[in-house]
Amino acid sequence: MSGILMMVIALVVLGGAYLIYGRYLAKTWGIDPNAKTPAYELEDGVDYVPADTNVVFGHQFASIAGAAPINGPIQAAIFGWLPVLLWILIGGVFFGAVQDFVSMYASVKNKGRTIGYIIEEYIGKLGKKLFLLFCWLFCILVVAAFADVVAGTFNGFNADQSLNAANGAVATTSMLFILEAVALGMILRYGRLHKWVNTGIAIAFLVAAVALGLAFPMYLPLNVWHILIFAYILVASVVPVWSLLQPRDYLNSYLLIFMIIAAIAGVFVSNPECNLEAFVGFTVNNQYLFPILFVTIACGAVSGFHSLVSSGTASKQIKNERAMLPVSYGAMLMESMLAVLSLIAVSSFAAGEAAAQGLTTPAQVFAGAIANFLQVLGLPYSLVFTLVNLSVSAFALTSLDSVARVGRLSFQEFWTEDGDQKPGLFRKLMTNSLFATVLTLVLAYLLTKVGYSEIWPLFGSANQLLSVLALVACAVFLKRTKRKGFMLWGPMFFMMAVTFTALTMTILNLSKALMTTGLSLGNTMQLVFAVLLLVLGVLVAIQGVQKLFGKEPQKAAA
């Protein structure tokens, strides 16, 4: 299998899926281009903010992609390229993209409310409370894992304490991105300029930040970056979306799309050979293909986190219902394309070759491979390596913006009681934005010290279980509003089997460590999280399935 052949297969499958299956879903569920969307109906200048389709797409894609479609396929490649490719394509088309679309669809049809509110409306208040607690714990895991990934790409020092110029340049550029995003937010909100003028300004900002980053690299150690990143997340999760979240995602989306286009071009000009075996076995290094393959690839095929973005932020920015298909289904397919690129990247190295070149993390493996591809066009290896590393950090940092906000909102919603006009002091504290954010980030910071590689299996399992809960909730919504939802049932039950198995295995492994060597603070937190996530997930899933297949009074179509 050559890189070009793998790429062509992916382009045909994913492109065809959008044109055929995506449009089928939109037609089946019903899109009303004349409907007043929640962005206009409930516009508040903070969360409900109408935005052009390209801006919302940039936010959606930059938020959902993160580091997972790069890290996951590269780690899962131990099983061979064939099972990884099959799951990316099948999972992306019939699992992940469907979940993202239906989550956004259900939210837009319910005043831009989150999946938690969808569960309350169509399953029950207890289900919503359990789901919100699950989401909060999950968001803590995501922040911990991705913050460590970002800090690693900013770390200005190598293991031998020598300076790392590539990481220093990435750090400077990323910091400039944040300042430029604030300026761009002001322009987008108050400038009233044509969208192509805004695009030109965004690209100019992007080029300037990259050039300054390459010229003035910033050298700070890993532990300092951990603190600075969490300080940034604290601010980003409470300010209005138009002031930082929207413009930063808008900026990053161009960088990310340019990277994907360049990577695809690199594959076609270099046509790398696949040096991985097609299939290694069902058990590799004491890891079982089922369920490890599915929870490791995670966002490249299906991700519960996407449902939080689709219903938590993006649905509140949609100007027209027709934009839901490209923003949700389309963004997920682009992420699957990125996952295929990651698979081609790791496949291009012979056994031990990447490590011999000093490429030890998935992000470095990906950046090194793309730099190798583009050398055929005469582009300097060091420049491409730095730019791709920058893109990877942009993925992860942008996801942190969104997931911290979602985690904060989930915690606040958990303690909010409808109709409670005079909440007590305790509930006022629990629903305070700053307190909810700080508590979430403190717990995430403690887990960050464990390292993303240790957290990843638990993150993947929780992430996939979240997709189960989103699919269950949306399936009930479709049933209650007299819409067809059978296309959600297969993905729902398959992911139940995957996630319940994976979480049970994680709990058993951590329990064995407790019995033998004892657990550190980080691993103890992981064990507690794993047990809570499994219990909460099972309870919500049971409630949802009972509503889905039980006899319920029909609700009028939304």
Coordinates of C-alpha atoms in Angstrom, one line a residue:
M1 CA 0.0 0.0 0.0
S2 CA 1.5 3.3 -1.0
G3 CA 0.8 6.7 0.6
I4 CA -1.0 8.0 -2.5
L5 CA -3.3 5.0 -2.8
M6 CA -4.2 5.3 0.9
M7 CA -4.9 9.0 0.4
V8 CA -7.0 8.5 -2.7
I9 CA -9.1 5.8 -0.9
A10 CA -9.7 8.2 2.0
L11 CA -10.6 11.2 -0.2
V12 CA -13.1 9.1 -2.2
V13 CA -14.7 7.6 0.8
L14 CA -14.9 10.7 2.9
G15 CA -15.9 13.0 0.0
G16 CA -18.6 10.6 -1.2
A17 CA -19.9 10.2 2.4
Y18 CA -20.5 14.0 2.7
L19 CA -22.3 14.2 -0.7
I20 CA -24.4 11.1 -0.2
Y21 CA -24.8 10.1 3.4
G22 CA -24.6 13.6 4.9
R23 CA -27.2 15.0 2.6
Y24 CA -29.4 11.9 3.2
L25 CA -29.3 12.7 7.0
A26 CA -30.1 16.3 6.4
K27 CA -33.1 15.4 4.2
T28 CA -34.3 12.7 6.5
W29 CA -34.3 14.8 9.7
G30 CA -35.3 18.1 7.9
I31 CA -33.5 21.4 7.5
D32 CA -35.5 24.7 7.5
P33 CA -33.4 27.4 5.9
N34 CA -36.1 30.0 6.9
A35 CA -36.1 29.1 10.6
K36 CA -34.8 31.7 13.1
T37 CA -31.8 30.0 14.7
P38 CA -30.9 30.3 18.4
A39 CA -28.0 32.6 17.6
Y40 CA -30.5 35.3 16.5
E41 CA -33.4 34.3 18.8
L42 CA -31.3 34.4 22.0
E43 CA -28.4 36.6 21.0
D44 CA -26.7 37.9 24.1
G45 CA -23.2 38.9 22.9
V46 CA -21.5 36.3 25.1
D47 CA -22.4 32.7 24.1
Y48 CA -25.2 33.3 21.5
V49 CA -23.4 35.2 18.8
P50 CA -24.4 34.8 15.0
A51 CA -21.3 34.1 12.9
D52 CA -20.6 33.4 9.2
T53 CA -20.4 29.7 8.3
N54 CA -16.7 29.9 7.6
V55 CA -16.1 31.4 11.1
V56 CA -18.3 28.7 12.8
F57 CA -16.6 26.0 10.8
G58 CA -13.2 27.3 11.9
H59 CA -14.3 27.2 15.5
Q60 CA -15.8 23.7 15.2
F61 CA -12.9 22.2 13.4
A62 CA -10.2 23.8 15.4
S63 CA -12.0 22.8 18.7
I64 CA -12.8 19.2 17.9
A65 CA -9.5 18.2 16.2
G66 CA -7.1 18.8 19.1
A67 CA -4.1 16.5 19.2
A68 CA -6.2 13.3 19.2
P69 CA -6.4 12.7 15.4
I70 CA -2.6 12.8 15.4
N71 CA -1.8 11.0 18.6
G72 CA -4.5 8.4 18.4
P73 CA -3.8 6.8 15.0
I74 CA 0.0 6.9 15.5
Q75 CA -0.3 5.0 18.9
A76 CA -2.9 2.6 17.4
A77 CA -0.6 1.7 14.5
I78 CA 1.0 -1.0 16.6
F79 CA -1.9 -3.2 15.4
G80 CA -1.0 -2.5 11.7
W81 CA -2.2 0.0 9.2
L82 CA -5.3 -1.9 7.9
P83 CA -7.4 -2.0 11.1
V84 CA -6.5 1.7 11.8
L85 CA -7.5 2.8 8.3
L86 CA -10.8 0.8 8.3
W87 CA -11.9 2.2 11.7
I88 CA -11.0 5.8 10.7
L89 CA -13.1 5.6 7.6
I90 CA -16.0 3.5 8.9
G91 CA -16.1 5.2 12.3
G92 CA -15.7 8.7 10.8
V93 CA -18.5 8.3 8.3
F94 CA -21.1 6.3 10.2
F95 CA -20.2 7.0 13.8
G96 CA -18.4 10.3 14.4
A97 CA -19.9 12.5 11.7
V98 CA -23.4 11.3 12.4
Q99 CA -23.0 12.0 16.2
D100 CA -21.6 15.5 15.5
F101 CA -24.4 16.3 13.1
V102 CA -27.3 15.0 15.2
S103 CA -25.9 16.7 18.4
M104 CA -25.8 20.1 16.6
Y105 CA -29.2 19.4 15.0
A106 CA -30.9 18.5 18.3
S107 CA -29.3 21.6 20.0
V108 CA -30.4 24.0 17.3
K109 CA -33.9 22.6 17.4
N110 CA -33.9 23.1 21.1
K111 CA -32.8 26.8 21.4
G112 CA -29.1 26.0 21.3
R113 CA -29.2 24.0 24.5
T114 CA -26.5 21.5 25.4
I115 CA -26.8 17.7 25.4
G116 CA -27.4 17.9 29.1
Y117 CA -30.6 19.9 28.5
I118 CA -31.6 17.5 25.7
I119 CA -31.3 14.7 28.2
E120 CA -33.4 16.6 30.8
E121 CA -36.1 17.4 28.2
Y122 CA -36.4 13.9 26.6
I123 CA -35.0 11.5 29.3
G124 CA -35.4 13.2 32.7
K125 CA -33.8 15.5 35.3
L126 CA -31.9 12.7 37.0
G127 CA -30.3 11.7 33.7
K128 CA -29.3 15.3 33.1
K129 CA -27.7 15.6 36.5
L130 CA -25.7 12.4 36.1
F131 CA -24.7 13.4 32.6
L132 CA -23.5 16.9 33.7
L133 CA -21.3 15.3 36.4
F134 CA -19.9 12.8 33.8
C135 CA -19.1 15.7 31.4
W136 CA -17.4 17.7 34.1
L137 CA -15.1 14.8 35.1
F138 CA -14.4 14.1 31.4
C139 CA -13.5 17.7 30.7
I140 CA -11.0 17.6 33.5
L141 CA -9.4 14.6 31.8
V142 CA -9.3 16.4 28.4
V143 CA -7.8 19.6 29.9
A144 CA -5.1 17.5 31.7
A145 CA -4.1 15.5 28.6
F146 CA -4.1 18.3 26.1
A147 CA -2.4 20.9 28.4
D148 CA 0.5 18.4 28.8
V149 CA 0.6 18.0 25.0
V150 CA 0.7 21.8 24.4
A151 CA 3.3 22.3 27.1
G152 CA 5.5 19.7 25.5
T153 CA 5.4 21.5 22.1
F154 CA 6.3 24.8 23.9
N155 CA 9.1 23.3 26.1
G156 CA 12.2 25.3 25.1
F157 CA 14.7 22.7 26.4
N158 CA 15.7 19.2 25.3
A159 CA 16.3 16.3 27.7
D160 CA 20.0 17.3 27.8
Q161 CA 19.0 20.9 28.6
S162 CA 20.1 22.2 25.2
L163 CA 17.8 24.8 23.6
N164 CA 15.0 23.6 21.3
A165 CA 14.6 26.2 18.6
A166 CA 11.6 24.6 17.0
N167 CA 9.6 24.5 20.2
G168 CA 10.7 28.1 21.1
A169 CA 9.4 29.4 17.8
V170 CA 6.1 27.5 18.3
A171 CA 5.8 29.1 21.7
T172 CA 6.3 32.7 20.5
T173 CA 3.9 32.3 17.6
S174 CA 1.2 30.8 19.8
M175 CA 1.5 33.6 22.3
L176 CA 1.2 36.1 19.4
F177 CA -1.8 34.3 18.2
I178 CA -3.6 35.0 21.4
L179 CA -2.9 38.8 21.2
E180 CA -3.8 38.8 17.5
A181 CA -7.1 37.0 18.3
V182 CA -8.2 39.7 20.6
A183 CA -7.5 42.4 17.9
L184 CA -9.2 40.3 15.3
G185 CA -12.2 39.8 17.6
M186 CA -12.6 43.6 17.8
I187 CA -12.4 43.9 14.0
L188 CA -14.9 41.1 13.4
R189 CA -17.4 42.6 15.9
Y190 CA -17.1 46.3 15.2
G191 CA -15.4 46.6 11.9
R192 CA -18.4 45.6 9.8
L193 CA -15.9 44.7 7.0
H194 CA -16.5 42.3 4.1
K195 CA -15.8 38.7 4.9
W196 CA -12.9 38.5 2.4
V197 CA -11.3 41.6 4.0
N198 CA -11.6 39.8 7.3
T199 CA -10.0 36.7 5.8
G200 CA -7.1 38.8 4.4
I201 CA -6.5 40.4 7.8
A202 CA -6.5 37.0 9.5
I203 CA -4.0 35.5 7.0
A204 CA -1.8 38.6 7.4
F205 CA -1.9 38.1 11.2
L206 CA -1.0 34.5 10.7
V207 CA 2.0 35.1 8.5
A208 CA 3.3 37.9 10.8
A209 CA 3.0 35.6 13.9
V210 CA 4.9 32.8 12.2
A211 CA 7.6 35.1 11.0
L212 CA 8.1 36.7 14.4
G213 CA 8.0 33.3 16.1
L214 CA 10.8 32.0 13.8
A215 CA 12.9 35.1 14.4
F216 CA 12.4 35.4 18.2
P217 CA 11.9 31.9 19.8
M218 CA 10.9 31.9 23.4
Y219 CA 12.7 29.5 25.8
L220 CA 10.8 28.5 28.9
P221 CA 10.9 25.1 30.7
L222 CA 8.0 22.6 30.8
N223 CA 6.8 23.4 34.4
V224 CA 6.5 27.1 33.6
W225 CA 4.5 26.4 30.5
H226 CA 2.1 24.3 32.5
I227 CA 1.3 27.2 34.7
L228 CA 1.1 29.8 31.9
I229 CA -1.2 27.5 29.8
F230 CA -3.6 27.0 32.8
A231 CA -3.6 30.8 33.4
Y232 CA -4.6 31.3 29.7
I233 CA -7.3 28.7 30.0
L234 CA -8.7 30.4 33.0
V235 CA -9.2 33.6 31.1
A236 CA -10.3 32.0 27.8
S237 CA -13.1 30.0 29.5
V238 CA -14.9 33.0 31.0
V239 CA -14.6 35.9 28.5
P240 CA -17.2 36.4 25.7
V241 CA -16.8 34.0 22.8
W242 CA -16.5 36.9 20.3
S243 CA -13.5 38.4 22.1
L244 CA -11.2 35.4 22.0
L245 CA -12.7 32.0 21.2
Q246 CA -14.2 32.9 17.8
P247 CA -11.3 34.9 16.4
R248 CA -8.6 32.5 17.7
D249 CA -10.4 29.6 16.1
Y250 CA -10.8 31.6 13.0
L251 CA -7.1 32.3 12.9
N252 CA -6.1 28.7 13.7
S253 CA -8.5 27.2 11.2
Y254 CA -6.4 28.7 8.3
L255 CA -3.2 27.4 9.8
L256 CA -4.7 24.0 10.3
I257 CA -6.2 23.8 6.8
F258 CA -3.0 25.0 5.2
M259 CA -1.2 22.3 7.1
I260 CA -3.6 19.6 5.9
I261 CA -3.4 20.8 2.3
A262 CA 0.4 20.9 2.5
A263 CA 0.5 17.4 4.0
I264 CA -1.7 16.0 1.3
A265 CA 0.4 17.7 -1.4
G266 CA 3.5 16.2 0.3
V267 CA 2.0 12.7 0.1
F268 CA 1.3 13.1 -3.6
V269 CA 4.7 14.4 -4.5
S270 CA 6.7 12.0 -2.4
N271 CA 4.4 8.9 -2.5
P272 CA 5.8 7.4 0.7
E273 CA 5.8 3.6 1.0
C274 CA 4.0 2.0 3.9
N275 CA 6.6 0.3 6.1
L276 CA 4.0 -1.0 8.6
E277 CA 2.5 -4.5 8.4
A278 CA -1.1 -4.5 7.3
F279 CA -2.1 -6.5 10.4
V280 CA 0.1 -7.4 13.3
G281 CA -2.3 -9.3 15.5
F282 CA -5.2 -9.2 17.9
T283 CA -2.9 -8.9 20.8
V284 CA 0.2 -6.6 20.7
N285 CA 2.4 -5.8 23.7
N286 CA -0.3 -7.1 26.0
Q287 CA -2.8 -4.7 24.3
Y288 CA -6.0 -6.1 22.9
L289 CA -7.2 -4.9 19.6
F290 CA -10.7 -4.8 21.1
P291 CA -11.3 -2.4 22.7
I292 CA -7.8 -0.7 22.7
L293 CA -7.8 0.2 19.0
F294 CA -11.1 2.1 19.2
V295 CA -10.5 4.1 22.3
T296 CA -6.9 4.9 21.2
I297 CA -7.9 6.3 17.8
A298 CA -10.6 8.2 19.5
C299 CA -11.3 11.6 17.8
G300 CA -10.1 10.4 14.4
A301 CA -13.2 8.2 14.1
V302 CA -15.7 9.2 16.8
S303 CA -15.5 11.4 19.9
G304 CA -18.0 12.3 22.5
F305 CA -16.3 15.6 23.1
H306 CA -17.5 16.7 19.7
S307 CA -21.1 16.5 20.9
L308 CA -20.2 19.0 23.7
V309 CA -18.7 21.5 21.1
S310 CA -21.6 20.9 18.6
S311 CA -24.3 21.6 21.2
G312 CA -22.3 23.7 23.7
T313 CA -20.8 26.5 21.6
A314 CA -21.1 26.0 17.8
S315 CA -24.9 25.6 17.8
K316 CA -25.2 29.0 19.4
Q317 CA -23.4 30.6 16.5
I318 CA -25.2 29.1 13.5
K319 CA -26.8 31.7 11.3
N320 CA -28.8 29.3 9.1
E321 CA -29.8 25.7 9.6
R322 CA -28.2 24.8 6.2
A323 CA -24.8 25.5 7.8
M324 CA -25.2 22.6 10.2
L325 CA -24.2 20.0 7.6
P326 CA -20.8 21.5 6.6
V327 CA -20.0 22.7 10.1
S328 CA -20.7 19.4 11.9
Y329 CA -20.6 16.5 9.4
G330 CA -18.0 18.2 7.2
A331 CA -15.7 19.1 10.0
M332 CA -15.7 15.6 11.4
L333 CA -14.8 14.2 7.9
M334 CA -11.9 16.6 7.7
E335 CA -10.7 15.4 11.1
S336 CA -10.8 11.8 9.8
M337 CA -8.7 13.0 6.8
L338 CA -6.2 14.3 9.3
A339 CA -6.2 10.9 11.1
V340 CA -5.4 9.2 7.7
L341 CA -2.5 11.6 7.2
S342 CA -1.2 10.7 10.7
L343 CA -1.4 7.0 9.7
I344 CA 0.5 7.7 6.5
A345 CA 3.1 9.7 8.4
V346 CA 3.9 6.9 10.9
S347 CA 3.8 4.3 8.2
S348 CA 6.5 6.1 6.3
F349 CA 9.1 5.3 8.9
A350 CA 10.8 1.9 9.0
A351 CA 11.0 0.2 12.4
G352 CA 13.1 2.3 14.8
E353 CA 13.8 5.0 12.2
A354 CA 11.7 7.7 13.9
A355 CA 13.3 7.1 17.3
A356 CA 16.8 7.2 15.7
Q357 CA 16.0 10.7 14.3
G358 CA 15.0 11.9 17.8
L359 CA 11.2 11.8 17.0
T360 CA 9.8 10.4 20.3
T361 CA 6.3 11.8 20.6
P362 CA 3.4 11.3 18.1
A363 CA 3.4 15.1 17.3
Q364 CA 7.2 14.9 16.5
V365 CA 6.7 11.8 14.3
F366 CA 3.9 13.5 12.4
A367 CA 5.9 16.7 11.9
G368 CA 9.0 14.8 10.9
A369 CA 7.2 12.8 8.3
I370 CA 5.5 15.8 6.7
A371 CA 8.8 17.6 6.7
N372 CA 10.4 14.6 4.9
F373 CA 7.5 14.6 2.3
L374 CA 7.8 18.3 1.5
Q375 CA 11.6 18.2 1.2
V376 CA 10.9 16.8 -2.3
L377 CA 9.5 20.2 -3.2
G378 CA 12.7 21.9 -1.9
L379 CA 11.3 23.2 1.4
P380 CA 13.7 23.2 4.3
Y381 CA 13.1 20.4 6.8
S382 CA 13.6 22.6 9.9
L383 CA 11.0 25.2 8.6
V384 CA 8.3 22.6 7.8
F385 CA 9.0 20.7 11.1
T386 CA 8.5 23.9 13.1
L387 CA 5.3 24.9 11.2
V388 CA 3.7 21.5 11.6
N389 CA 4.6 21.5 15.3
L390 CA 3.0 24.9 15.5
S391 CA -0.2 23.5 13.9
V392 CA -0.3 20.6 16.3
S393 CA 0.0 22.9 19.3
A394 CA -2.7 25.1 17.8
F395 CA -5.0 22.1 17.5
A396 CA -4.6 21.2 21.2
L397 CA -4.6 24.7 22.6
T398 CA -7.8 25.6 20.7
S399 CA -9.5 22.5 22.1
L400 CA -8.5 23.6 25.6
D401 CA -10.3 26.9 25.0
S402 CA -13.6 25.1 24.3
V403 CA -13.4 22.2 26.7
A404 CA -12.6 24.4 29.7
R405 CA -15.6 26.5 28.9
V406 CA -17.8 23.3 28.5
G407 CA -16.5 21.9 31.8
R408 CA -17.2 25.2 33.5
L409 CA -20.8 25.3 32.1
S410 CA -21.4 21.6 33.0
F411 CA -20.4 22.2 36.6
Q412 CA -22.6 25.3 36.8
E413 CA -25.6 23.6 35.2
F414 CA -25.2 20.7 37.7
W415 CA -25.8 23.0 40.6
T416 CA -28.5 25.2 38.9
E417 CA -32.1 24.5 39.8
D418 CA -34.8 25.8 37.5
G419 CA -37.1 28.3 39.2
D420 CA -34.8 28.9 42.1
Q421 CA -34.9 32.7 42.3
K422 CA -33.0 32.9 45.6
P423 CA -30.3 30.3 45.7
G424 CA -28.4 29.8 49.0
L425 CA -24.8 30.9 49.6
F426 CA -23.4 27.4 48.7
R427 CA -25.3 27.2 45.4
K428 CA -24.2 30.7 44.5
L429 CA -20.6 29.6 45.0
M430 CA -21.0 26.5 43.0
T431 CA -22.6 28.4 40.1
N432 CA -20.1 31.2 40.1
S433 CA -18.2 31.2 36.8
L434 CA -14.8 31.9 38.3
F435 CA -15.1 29.3 41.1
A436 CA -16.3 26.6 38.7
T437 CA -13.4 27.4 36.4
V438 CA -10.8 27.4 39.1
L439 CA -12.0 24.1 40.6
T440 CA -12.0 22.4 37.2
L441 CA -8.5 23.6 36.4
V442 CA -7.0 22.8 39.7
L443 CA -8.0 19.2 39.4
A444 CA -6.9 19.1 35.8
Y445 CA -3.5 20.6 36.8
L446 CA -2.9 17.8 39.3
L447 CA -3.7 15.2 36.6
T448 CA -1.4 17.0 34.1
K449 CA 1.6 16.0 36.2
V450 CA 0.9 12.3 35.4
G451 CA 1.6 13.0 31.7
Y452 CA -0.6 12.6 28.7
S453 CA 0.7 9.2 27.7
E454 CA -0.6 7.8 31.1
I455 CA -3.9 9.6 30.9
W456 CA -4.7 8.8 27.3
P457 CA -6.3 5.3 27.8
L458 CA -8.7 6.7 30.4
F459 CA -9.3 9.8 28.3
G460 CA -10.1 7.6 25.2
S461 CA -12.5 5.4 27.1
A462 CA -14.3 8.3 28.8
N463 CA -14.5 10.1 25.4
Q464 CA -16.0 7.2 23.6
L465 CA -18.5 6.6 26.5
L466 CA -19.6 10.2 26.2
S467 CA -20.4 9.5 22.5
V468 CA -22.7 6.7 23.7
L469 CA -24.6 9.1 26.0
A470 CA -24.9 11.7 23.2
L471 CA -26.1 9.1 20.7
V472 CA -28.7 7.8 23.2
A473 CA -29.9 11.3 24.0
C474 CA -30.2 12.3 20.4
A475 CA -31.9 9.0 19.5
V476 CA -34.6 9.6 22.1
F477 CA -34.9 13.2 20.8
L478 CA -35.5 11.9 17.2
K479 CA -38.0 9.3 18.4
R480 CA -40.0 11.8 20.5
T481 CA -40.1 14.4 17.6
K482 CA -41.2 11.7 15.1
R483 CA -37.9 11.6 13.2
K484 CA -36.1 8.5 12.0
G485 CA -33.2 7.6 14.3
F486 CA -32.3 4.0 13.4
M487 CA -28.9 5.1 12.0
L488 CA -27.8 5.9 15.6
W489 CA -28.6 2.5 17.1
G490 CA -25.7 0.5 15.6
P491 CA -23.0 3.0 16.6
M492 CA -24.7 3.4 20.1
F493 CA -24.6 -0.3 21.0
F494 CA -21.2 -0.9 19.5
M495 CA -19.6 1.9 21.4
M496 CA -21.3 0.7 24.6
A497 CA -19.5 -2.6 24.2
V498 CA -16.2 -0.8 23.5
T499 CA -16.3 1.7 26.4
F500 CA -17.7 -0.5 29.1
T501 CA -15.0 -3.1 28.3
A502 CA -12.2 -0.5 28.2
L503 CA -13.2 1.2 31.4
T504 CA -13.5 -2.1 33.2
M505 CA -10.0 -3.1 32.1
T506 CA -8.6 0.3 33.2
I507 CA -10.2 -0.1 36.7
L508 CA -8.8 -3.6 37.0
N509 CA -5.3 -2.5 35.9
L510 CA -5.2 0.4 38.3
S511 CA -6.6 -1.8 41.1
K512 CA -3.8 -4.3 40.5
A513 CA -1.2 -1.4 40.8
L514 CA -2.8 -0.4 44.1
M515 CA -2.5 -4.0 45.5
T516 CA 1.2 -4.3 44.5
T517 CA 3.1 -1.1 44.2
G518 CA 0.6 1.4 45.5
L519 CA -0.8 4.4 43.6
S520 CA 0.6 7.9 43.2
L521 CA -1.8 10.9 43.6
G522 CA -2.2 11.0 39.8
N523 CA -3.0 7.3 39.5
T524 CA -5.3 7.5 42.5
M525 CA -7.3 10.3 40.8
Q526 CA -7.4 8.2 37.6
L527 CA -8.9 5.2 39.5
V528 CA -11.5 7.4 41.2
F529 CA -12.4 9.0 37.9
A530 CA -12.6 5.7 36.1
V531 CA -15.0 4.2 38.6
L532 CA -17.2 7.3 38.7
L533 CA -17.2 7.6 34.9
L534 CA -18.2 4.0 34.4
V535 CA -21.0 4.2 37.1
L536 CA -22.4 7.5 35.8
G537 CA -22.2 6.3 32.1
V538 CA -24.0 3.1 32.8
L539 CA -26.8 4.8 34.8
V540 CA -27.4 7.4 32.0
A541 CA -27.2 4.8 29.3
I542 CA -29.8 2.6 31.0
Q543 CA -32.2 5.5 31.5
G544 CA -31.8 6.6 27.9
V545 CA -32.3 3.1 26.4
Q546 CA -35.4 2.6 28.5
K547 CA -36.8 5.8 27.1
L548 CA -35.7 4.9 23.6
F549 CA -37.4 1.5 23.5
G550 CA -40.1 2.0 26.0
K551 CA -43.6 3.3 25.2
E552 CA -43.6 7.1 25.5
P553 CA -46.2 9.7 24.5
Q554 CA -45.1 11.4 21.3
K555 CA -43.8 14.9 21.4
A556 CA -44.7 17.4 18.7
A557 CA -42.0 17.9 16.1
A558 CA -39.6 20.7 17.0

